[in-house]
Short mmCIF file of C-alpha atoms in Angstrom, two decimals:
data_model
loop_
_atom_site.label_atom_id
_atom_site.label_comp_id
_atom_site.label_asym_id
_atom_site.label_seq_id
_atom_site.Cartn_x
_atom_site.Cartn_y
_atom_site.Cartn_z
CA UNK A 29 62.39 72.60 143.40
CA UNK A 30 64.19 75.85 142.75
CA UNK A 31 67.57 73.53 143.14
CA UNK A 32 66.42 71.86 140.26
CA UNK A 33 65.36 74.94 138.19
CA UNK A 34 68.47 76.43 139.09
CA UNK A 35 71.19 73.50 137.86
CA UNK A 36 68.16 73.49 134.70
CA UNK A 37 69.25 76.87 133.89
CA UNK A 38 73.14 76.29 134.54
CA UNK A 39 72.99 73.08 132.41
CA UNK A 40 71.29 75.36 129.29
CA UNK A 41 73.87 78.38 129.90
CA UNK A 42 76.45 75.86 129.81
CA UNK A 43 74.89 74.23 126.62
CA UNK A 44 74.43 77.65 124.94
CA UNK A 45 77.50 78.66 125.71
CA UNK A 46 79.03 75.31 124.07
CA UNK A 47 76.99 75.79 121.29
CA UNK A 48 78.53 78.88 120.74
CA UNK A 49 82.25 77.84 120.67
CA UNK A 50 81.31 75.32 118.22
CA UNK A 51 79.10 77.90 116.33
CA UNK A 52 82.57 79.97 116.04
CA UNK A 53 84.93 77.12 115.86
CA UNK A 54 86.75 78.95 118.99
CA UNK A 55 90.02 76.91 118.95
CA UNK A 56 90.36 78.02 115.36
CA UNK A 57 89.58 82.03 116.69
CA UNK A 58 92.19 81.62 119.01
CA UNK A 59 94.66 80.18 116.90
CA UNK A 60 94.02 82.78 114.37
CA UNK A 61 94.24 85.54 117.51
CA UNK A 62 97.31 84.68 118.31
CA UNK A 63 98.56 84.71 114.76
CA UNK A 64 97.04 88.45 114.51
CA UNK A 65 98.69 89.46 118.18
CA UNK A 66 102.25 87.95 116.76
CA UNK A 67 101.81 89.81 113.94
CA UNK A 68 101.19 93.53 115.83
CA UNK A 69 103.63 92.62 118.49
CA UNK A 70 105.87 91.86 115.00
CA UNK A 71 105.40 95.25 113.93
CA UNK A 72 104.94 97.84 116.81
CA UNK A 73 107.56 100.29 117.93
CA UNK A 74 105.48 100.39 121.39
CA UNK A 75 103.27 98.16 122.84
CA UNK A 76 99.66 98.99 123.56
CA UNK A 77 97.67 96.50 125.14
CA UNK A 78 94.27 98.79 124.46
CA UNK A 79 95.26 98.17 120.86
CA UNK A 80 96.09 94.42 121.18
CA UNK A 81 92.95 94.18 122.89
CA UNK A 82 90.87 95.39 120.15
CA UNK A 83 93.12 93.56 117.97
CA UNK A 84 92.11 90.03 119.37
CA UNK A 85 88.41 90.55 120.13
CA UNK A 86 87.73 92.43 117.19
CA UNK A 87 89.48 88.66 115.51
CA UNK A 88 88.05 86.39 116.90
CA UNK A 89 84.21 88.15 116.25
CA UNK A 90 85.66 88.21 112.43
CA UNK A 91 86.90 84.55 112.31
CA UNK A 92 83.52 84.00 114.31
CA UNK A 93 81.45 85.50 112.25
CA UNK A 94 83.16 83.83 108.90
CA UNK A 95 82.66 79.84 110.83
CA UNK A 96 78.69 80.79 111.30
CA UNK A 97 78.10 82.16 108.33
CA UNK A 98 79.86 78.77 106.58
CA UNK A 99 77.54 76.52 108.70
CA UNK A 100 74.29 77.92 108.38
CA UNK A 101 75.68 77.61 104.01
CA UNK A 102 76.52 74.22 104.54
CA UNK A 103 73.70 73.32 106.88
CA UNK A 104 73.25 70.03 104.89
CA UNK A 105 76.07 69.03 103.96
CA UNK A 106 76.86 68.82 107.87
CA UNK A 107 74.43 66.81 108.75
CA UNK A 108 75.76 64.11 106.21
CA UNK A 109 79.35 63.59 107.17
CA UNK A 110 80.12 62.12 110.52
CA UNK A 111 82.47 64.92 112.10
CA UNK A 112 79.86 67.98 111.56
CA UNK A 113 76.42 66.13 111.89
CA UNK A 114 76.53 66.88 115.56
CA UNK A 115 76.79 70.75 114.99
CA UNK A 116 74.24 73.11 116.66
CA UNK A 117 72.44 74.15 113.06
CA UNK A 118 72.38 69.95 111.59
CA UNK A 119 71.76 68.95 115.36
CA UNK A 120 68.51 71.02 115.30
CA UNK A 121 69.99 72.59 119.13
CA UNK A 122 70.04 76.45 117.44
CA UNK A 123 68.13 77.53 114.01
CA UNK A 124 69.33 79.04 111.41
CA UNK A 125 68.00 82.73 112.73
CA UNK A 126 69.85 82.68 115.55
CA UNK A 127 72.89 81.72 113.55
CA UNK A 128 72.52 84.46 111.76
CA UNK A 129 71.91 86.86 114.54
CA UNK A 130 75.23 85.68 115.75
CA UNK A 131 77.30 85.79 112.72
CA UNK A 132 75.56 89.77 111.99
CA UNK A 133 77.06 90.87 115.15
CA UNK A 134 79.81 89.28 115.14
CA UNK A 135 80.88 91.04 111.92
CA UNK A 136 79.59 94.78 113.33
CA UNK A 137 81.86 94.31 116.30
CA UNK A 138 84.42 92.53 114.42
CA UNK A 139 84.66 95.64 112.05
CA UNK A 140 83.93 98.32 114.34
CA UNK A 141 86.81 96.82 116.81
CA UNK A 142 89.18 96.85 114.25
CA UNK A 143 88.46 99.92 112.48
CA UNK A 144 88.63 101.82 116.01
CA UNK A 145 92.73 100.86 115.49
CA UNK A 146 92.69 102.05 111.69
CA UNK A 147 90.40 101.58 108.42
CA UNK A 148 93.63 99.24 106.65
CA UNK A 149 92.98 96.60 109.29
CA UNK A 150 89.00 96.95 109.05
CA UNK A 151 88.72 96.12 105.30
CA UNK A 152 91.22 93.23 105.92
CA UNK A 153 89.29 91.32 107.77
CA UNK A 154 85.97 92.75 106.38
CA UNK A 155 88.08 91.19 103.34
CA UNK A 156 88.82 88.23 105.08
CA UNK A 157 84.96 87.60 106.11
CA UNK A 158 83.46 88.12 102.23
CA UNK A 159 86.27 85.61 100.50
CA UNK A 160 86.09 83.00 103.40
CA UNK A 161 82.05 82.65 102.87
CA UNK A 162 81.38 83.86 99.73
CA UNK A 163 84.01 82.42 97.24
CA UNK A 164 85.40 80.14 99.47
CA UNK A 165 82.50 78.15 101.06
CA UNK A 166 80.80 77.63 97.58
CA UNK A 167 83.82 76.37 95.96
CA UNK A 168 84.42 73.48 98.12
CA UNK A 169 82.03 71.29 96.46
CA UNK A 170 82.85 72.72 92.68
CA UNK A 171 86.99 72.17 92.40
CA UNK A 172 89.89 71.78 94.92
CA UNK A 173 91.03 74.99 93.75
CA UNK A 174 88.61 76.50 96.56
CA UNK A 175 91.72 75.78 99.35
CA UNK A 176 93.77 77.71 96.80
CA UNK A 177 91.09 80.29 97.26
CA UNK A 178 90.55 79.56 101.33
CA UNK A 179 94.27 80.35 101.20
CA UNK A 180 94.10 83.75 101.16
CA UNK A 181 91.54 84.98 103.98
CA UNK A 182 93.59 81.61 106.02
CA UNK A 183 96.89 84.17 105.74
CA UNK A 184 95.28 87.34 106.63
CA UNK A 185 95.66 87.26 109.89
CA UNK A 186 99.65 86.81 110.70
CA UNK A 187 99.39 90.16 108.48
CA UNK A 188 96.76 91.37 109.78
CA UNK A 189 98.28 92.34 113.33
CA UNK A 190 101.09 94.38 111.98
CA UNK A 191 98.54 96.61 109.50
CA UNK A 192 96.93 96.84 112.99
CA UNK A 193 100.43 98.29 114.85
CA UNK A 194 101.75 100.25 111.84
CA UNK A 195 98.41 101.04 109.67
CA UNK A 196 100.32 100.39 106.75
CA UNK A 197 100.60 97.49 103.96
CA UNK A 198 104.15 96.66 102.03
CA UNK A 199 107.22 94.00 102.33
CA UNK A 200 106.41 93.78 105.68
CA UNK A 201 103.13 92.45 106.38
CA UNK A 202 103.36 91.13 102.70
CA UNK A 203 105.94 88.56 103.86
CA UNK A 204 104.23 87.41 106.81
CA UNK A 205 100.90 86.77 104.69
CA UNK A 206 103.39 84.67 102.09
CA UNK A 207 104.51 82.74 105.11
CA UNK A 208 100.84 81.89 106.44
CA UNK A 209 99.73 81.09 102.55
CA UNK A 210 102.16 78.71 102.10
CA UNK A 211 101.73 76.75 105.28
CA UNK A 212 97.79 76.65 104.57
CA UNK A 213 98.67 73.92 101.65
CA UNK A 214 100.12 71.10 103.19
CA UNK A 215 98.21 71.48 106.49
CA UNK A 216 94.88 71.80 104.72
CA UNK A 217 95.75 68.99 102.46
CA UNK A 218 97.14 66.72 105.29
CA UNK A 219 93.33 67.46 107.03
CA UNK A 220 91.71 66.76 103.45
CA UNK A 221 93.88 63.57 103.32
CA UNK A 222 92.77 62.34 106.80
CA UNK A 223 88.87 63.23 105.99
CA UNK A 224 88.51 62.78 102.64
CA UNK A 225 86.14 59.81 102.87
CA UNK A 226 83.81 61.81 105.23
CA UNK A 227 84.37 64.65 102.73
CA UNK A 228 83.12 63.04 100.07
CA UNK A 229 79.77 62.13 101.68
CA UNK A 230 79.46 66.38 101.82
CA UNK A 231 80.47 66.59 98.40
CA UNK A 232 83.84 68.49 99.16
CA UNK A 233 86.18 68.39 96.81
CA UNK A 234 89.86 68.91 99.51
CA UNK A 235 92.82 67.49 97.60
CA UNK A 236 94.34 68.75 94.53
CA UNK A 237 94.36 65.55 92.70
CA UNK A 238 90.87 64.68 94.32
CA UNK A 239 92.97 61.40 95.32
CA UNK A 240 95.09 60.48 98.15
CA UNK A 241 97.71 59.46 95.88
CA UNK A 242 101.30 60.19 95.33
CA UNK A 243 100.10 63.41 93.06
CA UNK A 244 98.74 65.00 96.21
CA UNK A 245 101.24 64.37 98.64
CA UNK A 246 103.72 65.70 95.89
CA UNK A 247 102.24 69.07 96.18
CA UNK A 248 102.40 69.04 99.61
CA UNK A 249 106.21 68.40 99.88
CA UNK A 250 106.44 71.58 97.31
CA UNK A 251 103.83 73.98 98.96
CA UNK A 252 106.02 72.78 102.29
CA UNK A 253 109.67 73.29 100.57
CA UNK A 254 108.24 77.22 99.39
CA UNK A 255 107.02 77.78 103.41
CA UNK A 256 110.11 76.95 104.62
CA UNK A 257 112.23 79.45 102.18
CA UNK A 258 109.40 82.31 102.24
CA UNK A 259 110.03 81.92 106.63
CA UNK A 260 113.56 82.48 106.68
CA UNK A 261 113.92 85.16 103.85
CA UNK A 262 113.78 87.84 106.89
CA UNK A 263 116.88 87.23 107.70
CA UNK A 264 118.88 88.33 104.43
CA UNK A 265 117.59 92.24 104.79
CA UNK A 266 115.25 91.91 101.99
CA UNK A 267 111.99 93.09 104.02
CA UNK A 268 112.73 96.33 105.21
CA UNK A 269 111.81 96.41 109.08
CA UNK A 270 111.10 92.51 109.40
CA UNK A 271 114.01 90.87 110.06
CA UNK A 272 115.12 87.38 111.57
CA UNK A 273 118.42 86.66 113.30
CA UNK A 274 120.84 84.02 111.85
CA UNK A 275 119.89 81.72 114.87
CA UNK A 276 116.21 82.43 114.99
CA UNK A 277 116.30 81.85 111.24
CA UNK A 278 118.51 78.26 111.58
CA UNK A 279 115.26 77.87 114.38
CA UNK A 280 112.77 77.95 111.88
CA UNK A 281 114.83 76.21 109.02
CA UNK A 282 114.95 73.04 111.47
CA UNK A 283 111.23 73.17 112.67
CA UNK A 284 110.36 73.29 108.46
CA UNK A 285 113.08 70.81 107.49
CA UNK A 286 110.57 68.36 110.51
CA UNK A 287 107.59 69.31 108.99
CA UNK A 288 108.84 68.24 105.56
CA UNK A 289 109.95 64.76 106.88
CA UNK A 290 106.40 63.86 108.29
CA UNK A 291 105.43 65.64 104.66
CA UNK A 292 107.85 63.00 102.91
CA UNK A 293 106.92 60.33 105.31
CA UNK A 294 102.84 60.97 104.08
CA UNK A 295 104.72 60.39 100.55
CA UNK A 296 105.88 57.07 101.08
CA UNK A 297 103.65 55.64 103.41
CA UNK A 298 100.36 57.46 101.67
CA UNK A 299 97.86 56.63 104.80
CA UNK A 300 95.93 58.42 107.54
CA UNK A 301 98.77 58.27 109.99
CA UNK A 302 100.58 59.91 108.30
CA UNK A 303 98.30 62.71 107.70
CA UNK A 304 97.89 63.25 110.89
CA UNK A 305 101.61 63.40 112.01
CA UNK A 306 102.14 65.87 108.90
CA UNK A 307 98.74 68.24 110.20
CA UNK A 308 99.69 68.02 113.69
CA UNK A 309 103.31 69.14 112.66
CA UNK A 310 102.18 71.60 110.54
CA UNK A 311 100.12 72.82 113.48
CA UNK A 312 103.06 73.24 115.70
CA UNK A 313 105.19 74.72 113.43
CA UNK A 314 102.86 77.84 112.54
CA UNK A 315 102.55 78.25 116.19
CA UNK A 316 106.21 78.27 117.30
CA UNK A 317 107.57 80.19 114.18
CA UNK A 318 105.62 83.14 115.28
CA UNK A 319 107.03 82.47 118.84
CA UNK A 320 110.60 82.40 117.27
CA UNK A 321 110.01 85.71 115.40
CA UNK A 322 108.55 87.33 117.83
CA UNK A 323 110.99 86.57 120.52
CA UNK A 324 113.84 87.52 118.43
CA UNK A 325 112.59 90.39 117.46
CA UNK A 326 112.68 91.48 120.85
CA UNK A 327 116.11 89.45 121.79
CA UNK A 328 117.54 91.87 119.53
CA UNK A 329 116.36 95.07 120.62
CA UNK A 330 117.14 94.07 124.11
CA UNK A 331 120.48 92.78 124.02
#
């Protein structure tokens, strides 16, 4: 008997604890955690891992916070489209209180971490939370300008971690939010592309053409073509203590220059496979950019 109430409880911790991942979409936290950390490790002179602690909890309670807040919004337009019906709010396994208890404290310690390393990097993300959720969210179902919109709390975060090393904003941190603004496009559009049916039964207007036609994956080859140039301006000495080596910079060139055949390839071929080659390449290209510039950056100072 008290075997059974035992693996009872462990089957609801592991349940709640589930629920809460998906509640705060935790492989999107961590990617956007480890686009904060590149960011601080981008711009410190030293290293301090009390610092990039704070840095990635205080995060991934703000990115959190911003993914519970949109659900308990779009509590029913979930439940009508295929890949969110099985959420915990549409679901009916947590209600909409304890959403809400969840996203509240999420965004206390989410602000509090943060402002404990300086008040710049606070009102970032405290920016970060009100545009995701309150101009954002609401805009999906009006215009596909809304990912124009999403956009901008999407690119906080690369710029977020060096306000966090250096509490200030300029070239610096302005570049590496350029970078992450430009990527969102063809990687939100490649997800819009592959979804937009279930989309549509949501209401959610993703692509800019509200097609997938040639318009749309025309814009994506553009938003792609301005990524790649914005990633490797670093390495002409045009923003001041960022820079990029000639080889880290050729690096990133090449990853882009792959990213924009799968982005051309979505142009021809115009179908979900190619969507999803384009988003998964777009995926792996944020990710080992910041690995480029961050290793070079400290290539350099070591050799």
């Amino acid at each position: 008997m008290k075997t059974a109430v035992g693996t009872a409880k462990h089957s609801n911790m592991i349940m709640t604890f589930a629920d809460f991942k998906e509640i705060t979409k935790a492989r999107l936290a961590v990617s956007v955690v480890f686009s904060s950390v590149a960011g601080y490790f981008l711009g410190a002179v030293e290293i301090n891992f009390l610092s990039v602690f704070l840095l990635a909890f205080g995060g991934y309670c703000m990115v959190g916070a911003s993914n519970a807040y949109n659900q308990i919004i779009e509590k029913d337009l979930d439940a009508l489209m295929d890949r969110t019906k099985n959420r915990p709010i549409p679901s009916g396994r947590m209600s909409l209180n304890t959403a809400l208890v969840i996203a509240i404290v999420l965004t206390v310690l989410g602000v509090v971490s943060l402002y404990f390393l300086n008040p710049k990097t606070a009102m970032f993300g405290a920016i970060s939370i009100f545009l995701y959720t309150s101009v954002y969210t609401p805009l999906k179902t009006k215009t596909p300008l809304s990912v124009f919109v999403g956009a901008f709390p999407g690119a906080i975060p690369f710029m977020l971690g060096w306000v966090a090393a250096t509490n200030e904003f300029g070239i610096e941190p302005g570049t590496l939010f350029m970078i992450q603004f430009f990527w969102q496009f063809p990687h939100f559009w490649a997800l819009g592309w592959m979804l937009d049916e279930d989309y549509k039964k949501g209401g959610f207007k993703m692509l800019p053409t509200g097609k997938k036609d040639k318009g749309t994956a025309l814009q994506i080859i553009m938003y792609t073509i301005w990524m790649i140039v914005i990633s490797i301006i670093p390495a002409f000495g045009f923003t001041g203590r960022l820079h990029l080596s000639i080889t880290a910079a050729i690096i990133v060139f090449l990853m882009g220059v792959a990213m924009l055949i799968f982005a051309f390839q979505l142009y021809e071929k115009r179908d979900n496979k190619s969507a999803r080659k384009l988003m998964l390449a777009s995926v792996s290209y944020i990710t080992l950019m910041q690995l480029v510039y961050v290793v070079d950056k400290f290539s350099v100072t070591l050799f």
